[in-house]
Short mmCIF file of C-alpha atoms in Angstrom, two decimals:
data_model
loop_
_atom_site.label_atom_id
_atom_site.label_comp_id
_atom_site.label_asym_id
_atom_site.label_seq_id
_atom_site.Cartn_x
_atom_site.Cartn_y
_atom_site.Cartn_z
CA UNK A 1 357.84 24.57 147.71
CA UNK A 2 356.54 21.28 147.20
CA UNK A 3 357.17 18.52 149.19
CA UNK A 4 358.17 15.21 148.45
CA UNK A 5 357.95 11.06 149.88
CA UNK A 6 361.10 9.15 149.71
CA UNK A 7 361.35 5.35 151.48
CA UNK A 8 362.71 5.61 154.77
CA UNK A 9 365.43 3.21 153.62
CA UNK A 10 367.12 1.14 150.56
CA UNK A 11 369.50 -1.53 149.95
CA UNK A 12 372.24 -2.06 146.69
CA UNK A 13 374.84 -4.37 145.85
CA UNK A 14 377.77 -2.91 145.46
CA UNK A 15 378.16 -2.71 141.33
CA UNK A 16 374.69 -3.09 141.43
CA UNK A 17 372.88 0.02 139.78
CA UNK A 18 370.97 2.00 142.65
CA UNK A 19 367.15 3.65 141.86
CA UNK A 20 366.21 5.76 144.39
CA UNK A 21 362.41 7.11 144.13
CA UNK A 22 360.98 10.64 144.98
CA UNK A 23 357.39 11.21 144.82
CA UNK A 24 356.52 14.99 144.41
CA UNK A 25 352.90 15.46 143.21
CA UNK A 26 352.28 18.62 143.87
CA UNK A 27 355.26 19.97 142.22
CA UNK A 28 354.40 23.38 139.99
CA UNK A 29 355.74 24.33 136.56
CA UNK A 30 358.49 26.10 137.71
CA UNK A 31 359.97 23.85 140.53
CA UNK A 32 363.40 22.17 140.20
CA UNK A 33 363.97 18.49 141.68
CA UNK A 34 367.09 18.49 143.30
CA UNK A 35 368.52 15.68 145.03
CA UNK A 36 372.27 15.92 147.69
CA UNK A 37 373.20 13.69 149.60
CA UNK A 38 375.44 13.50 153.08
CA UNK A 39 378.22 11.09 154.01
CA UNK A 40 378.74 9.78 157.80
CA UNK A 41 377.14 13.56 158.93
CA UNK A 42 379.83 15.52 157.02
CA UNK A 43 378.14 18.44 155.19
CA UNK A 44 375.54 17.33 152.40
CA UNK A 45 376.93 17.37 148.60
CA UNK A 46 374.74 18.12 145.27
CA UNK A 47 374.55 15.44 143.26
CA UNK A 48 372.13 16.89 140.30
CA UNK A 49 368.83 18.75 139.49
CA UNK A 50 366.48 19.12 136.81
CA UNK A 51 362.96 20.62 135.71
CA UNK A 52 361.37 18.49 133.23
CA UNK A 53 363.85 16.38 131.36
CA UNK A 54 366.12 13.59 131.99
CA UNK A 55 369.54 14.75 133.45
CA UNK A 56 372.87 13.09 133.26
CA UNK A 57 376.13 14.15 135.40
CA UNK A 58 379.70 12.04 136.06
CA UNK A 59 377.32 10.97 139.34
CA UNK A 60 374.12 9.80 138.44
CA UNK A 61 371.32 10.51 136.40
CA UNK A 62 367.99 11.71 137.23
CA UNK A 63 364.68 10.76 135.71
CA UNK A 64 361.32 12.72 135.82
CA UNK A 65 358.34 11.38 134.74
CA UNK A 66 356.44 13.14 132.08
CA UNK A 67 353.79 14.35 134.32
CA UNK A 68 356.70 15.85 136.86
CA UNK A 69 355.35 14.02 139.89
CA UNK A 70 358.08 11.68 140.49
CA UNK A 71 361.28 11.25 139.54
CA UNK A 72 364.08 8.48 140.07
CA UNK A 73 367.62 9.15 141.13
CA UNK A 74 370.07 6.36 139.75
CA UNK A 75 373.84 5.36 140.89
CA UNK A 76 374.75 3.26 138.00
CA UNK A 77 377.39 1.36 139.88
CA UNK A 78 377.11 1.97 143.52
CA UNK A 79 380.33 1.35 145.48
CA UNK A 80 380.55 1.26 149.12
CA UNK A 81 381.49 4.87 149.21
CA UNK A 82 377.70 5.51 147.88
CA UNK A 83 376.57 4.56 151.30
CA UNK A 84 374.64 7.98 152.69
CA UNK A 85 371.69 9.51 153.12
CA UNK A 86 370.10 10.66 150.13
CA UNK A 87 367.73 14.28 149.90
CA UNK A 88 365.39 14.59 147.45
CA UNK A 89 364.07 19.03 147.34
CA UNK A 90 361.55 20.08 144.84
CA UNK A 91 361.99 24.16 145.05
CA UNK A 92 361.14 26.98 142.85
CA UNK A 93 364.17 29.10 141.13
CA UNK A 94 363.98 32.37 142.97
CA UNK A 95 365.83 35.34 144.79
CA UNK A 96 366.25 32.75 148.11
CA UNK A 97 367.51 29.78 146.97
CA UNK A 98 366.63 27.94 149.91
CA UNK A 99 366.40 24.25 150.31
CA UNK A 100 364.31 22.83 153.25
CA UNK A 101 365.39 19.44 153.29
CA UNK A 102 362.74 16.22 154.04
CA UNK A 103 364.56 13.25 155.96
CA UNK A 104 365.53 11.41 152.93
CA UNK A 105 366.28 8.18 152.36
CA UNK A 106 369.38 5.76 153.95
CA UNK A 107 370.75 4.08 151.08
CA UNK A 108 373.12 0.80 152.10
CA UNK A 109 375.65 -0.22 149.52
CA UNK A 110 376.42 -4.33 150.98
CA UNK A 111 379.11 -6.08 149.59
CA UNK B 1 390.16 27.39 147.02
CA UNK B 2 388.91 25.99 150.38
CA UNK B 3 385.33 26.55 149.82
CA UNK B 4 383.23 27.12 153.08
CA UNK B 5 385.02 27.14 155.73
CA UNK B 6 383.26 26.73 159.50
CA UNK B 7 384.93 27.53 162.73
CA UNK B 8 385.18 25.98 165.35
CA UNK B 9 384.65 22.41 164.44
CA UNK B 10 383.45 21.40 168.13
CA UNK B 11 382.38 23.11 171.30
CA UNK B 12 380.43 22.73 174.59
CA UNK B 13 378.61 25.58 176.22
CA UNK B 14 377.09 25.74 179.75
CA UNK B 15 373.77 26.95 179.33
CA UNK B 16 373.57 30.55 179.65
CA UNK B 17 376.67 30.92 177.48
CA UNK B 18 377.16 32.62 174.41
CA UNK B 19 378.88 32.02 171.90
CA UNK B 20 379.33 32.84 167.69
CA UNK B 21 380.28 30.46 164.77
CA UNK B 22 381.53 31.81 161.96
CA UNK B 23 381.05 30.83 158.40
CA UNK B 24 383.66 31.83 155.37
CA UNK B 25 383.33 31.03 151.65
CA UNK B 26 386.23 31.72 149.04
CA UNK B 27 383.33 31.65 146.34
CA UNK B 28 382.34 35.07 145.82
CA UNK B 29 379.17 33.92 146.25
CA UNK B 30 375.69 36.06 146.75
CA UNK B 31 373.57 33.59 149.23
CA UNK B 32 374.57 32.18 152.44
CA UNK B 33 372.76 29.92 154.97
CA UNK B 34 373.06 28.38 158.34
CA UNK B 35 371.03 24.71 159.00
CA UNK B 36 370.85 22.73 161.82
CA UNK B 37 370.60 18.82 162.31
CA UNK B 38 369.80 17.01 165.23
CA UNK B 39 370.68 13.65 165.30
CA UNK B 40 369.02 11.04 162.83
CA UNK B 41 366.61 14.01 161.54
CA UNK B 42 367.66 16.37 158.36
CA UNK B 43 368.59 19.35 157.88
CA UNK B 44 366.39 22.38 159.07
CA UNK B 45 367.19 25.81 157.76
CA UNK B 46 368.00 28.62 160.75
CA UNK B 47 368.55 32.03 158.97
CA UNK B 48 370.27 32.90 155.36
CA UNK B 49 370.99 35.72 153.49
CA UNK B 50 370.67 36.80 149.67
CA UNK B 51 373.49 39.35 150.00
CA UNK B 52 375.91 41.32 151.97
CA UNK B 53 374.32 42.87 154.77
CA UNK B 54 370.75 41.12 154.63
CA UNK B 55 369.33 38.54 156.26
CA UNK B 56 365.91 36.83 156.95
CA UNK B 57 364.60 33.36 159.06
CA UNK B 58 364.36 29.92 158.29
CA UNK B 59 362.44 27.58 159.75
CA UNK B 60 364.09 27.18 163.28
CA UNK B 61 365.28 30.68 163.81
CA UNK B 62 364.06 31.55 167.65
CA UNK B 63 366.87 32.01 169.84
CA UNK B 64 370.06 32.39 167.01
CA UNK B 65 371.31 36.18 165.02
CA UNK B 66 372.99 36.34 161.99
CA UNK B 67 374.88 38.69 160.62
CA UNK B 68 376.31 39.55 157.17
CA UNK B 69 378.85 42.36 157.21
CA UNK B 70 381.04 41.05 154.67
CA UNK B 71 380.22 39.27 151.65
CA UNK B 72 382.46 35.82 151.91
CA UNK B 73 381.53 35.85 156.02
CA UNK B 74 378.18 34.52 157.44
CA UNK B 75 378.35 34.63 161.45
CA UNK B 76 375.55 32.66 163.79
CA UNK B 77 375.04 34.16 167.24
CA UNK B 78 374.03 32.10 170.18
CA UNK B 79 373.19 35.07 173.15
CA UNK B 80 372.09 32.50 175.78
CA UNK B 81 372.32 29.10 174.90
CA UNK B 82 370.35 26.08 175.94
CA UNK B 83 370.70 22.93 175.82
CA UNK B 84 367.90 22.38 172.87
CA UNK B 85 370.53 23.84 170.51
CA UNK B 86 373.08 21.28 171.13
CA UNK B 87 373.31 19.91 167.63
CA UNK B 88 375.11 19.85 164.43
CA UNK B 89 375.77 23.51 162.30
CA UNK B 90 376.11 23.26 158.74
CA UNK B 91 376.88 26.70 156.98
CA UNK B 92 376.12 26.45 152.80
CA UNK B 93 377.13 28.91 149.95
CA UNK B 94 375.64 29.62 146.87
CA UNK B 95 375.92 31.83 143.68
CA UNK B 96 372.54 32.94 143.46
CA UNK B 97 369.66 33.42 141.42
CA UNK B 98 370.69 31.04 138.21
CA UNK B 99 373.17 29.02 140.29
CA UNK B 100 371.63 27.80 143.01
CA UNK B 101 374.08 24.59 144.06
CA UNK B 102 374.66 24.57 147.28
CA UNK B 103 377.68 23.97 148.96
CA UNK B 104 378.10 22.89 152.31
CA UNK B 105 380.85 23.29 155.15
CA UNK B 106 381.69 20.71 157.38
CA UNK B 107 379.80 21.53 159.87
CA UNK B 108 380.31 22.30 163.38
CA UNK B 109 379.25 20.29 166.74
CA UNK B 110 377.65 22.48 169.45
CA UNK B 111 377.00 20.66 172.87
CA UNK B 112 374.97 22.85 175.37
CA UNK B 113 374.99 21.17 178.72
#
């Protein structure tokens, strides 16, 4: 699976849209970009995923670049609540479905 | 529907000790999978399996067993514990091949002293 370079850390204002980057240049054809992220250490939560085009949940939306090596994750309206760590996994569909998560990034949603 | 399920939610070992954590979804679902996280560092996967009564390693998967007798139960088996596996277990679900979303449990804090 191919792995990917998120900032260390990020700061929002709350109602302030979020973008939080992924670089993942040696992703391959069939690799998914998924991106959870994990509240206060409680368990990590899916957020979205997608393969080549732009994807759109009640969450966020995600945004891949045409050449697949990046992609942006965007909280239109963070809130407080947004606060967590954020995992960005590029991974292959397949008979595991295994993630080996990266150490993400530390987004901080100020008032 | 309660999801996955982890028991017990805390507990301290002496070294030496052994001890098993048990995992339960209500899902139905094919894959299972038991991570550990150390503080301020992500997740790193132990063991998982792709189906009732399989199992392979993860990354970390020297001195923990698995087993998968049942498909909604995924137990993690510590036969002497030290105090490099005090950390935080997360146990995940998921459907399988075509619907890979994980889902996580709450976790469960293991101190090894």
């Amino acid at each position: 699976d191919a792995k990917t370079t998120q900032p260390t850390s990020m700061d929002c204002a709350e109602g302030r849209a979020a973008n939080l980057p992924c670089n993942h240049s040696t992703i391959s054809g069939n690799e998914y970009v998924y991106w959870y992220r994990q509240i206060h250490s409680q368990g990590p939560q899916y957020i979205i995923h997608g393969l080549k085009n732009n994807e759109t949940n009640e969450m966020a939306s995600l945004i891949i670049t045409e050449d697949r090596k990046s992609s942006t994750l965007i909280l239109p309206h963070a809130t407080l609540r947004d606060t967590a760590v954020y995992y960005c996994i590029v991974r292959a569909t397949g008979n595991t479905g295994k993630l080996i998560f990266g150490q993400g990034t530390t987004l901080q949603v100020k008032p | 529907n309660a999801g996955v399920t982890q028991t017990p939610k805390f507990r301290v070992l002496k070294t030496g000790q052994s001890m098993t954590l048990l995992c339960a979804q209500d899902m139905n679902h094919e894959y299972m999978y038991w991570y550990r996280q150390d503080p301020g560092m992500g997740l790193r996967l132990i063991h998982y399996s792709v189906g009732e009564g399989t199992t392979a390693k993860g990354e970390v998967p020297d001195g923990y067993n698995v087993s998968r007798l049942k498909k909604q139960n995924f137990l993690l088996g510590l036969e002497s514990a030290a105090p490099s596996q005090t950390s935080v277990y997360f146990c995940a679900s998921s459907g399988g091949r075509g619907n890979e979303k994980l889902f996580f449990g709450s976790g469960t804090q293991l101190s090894v002293l």
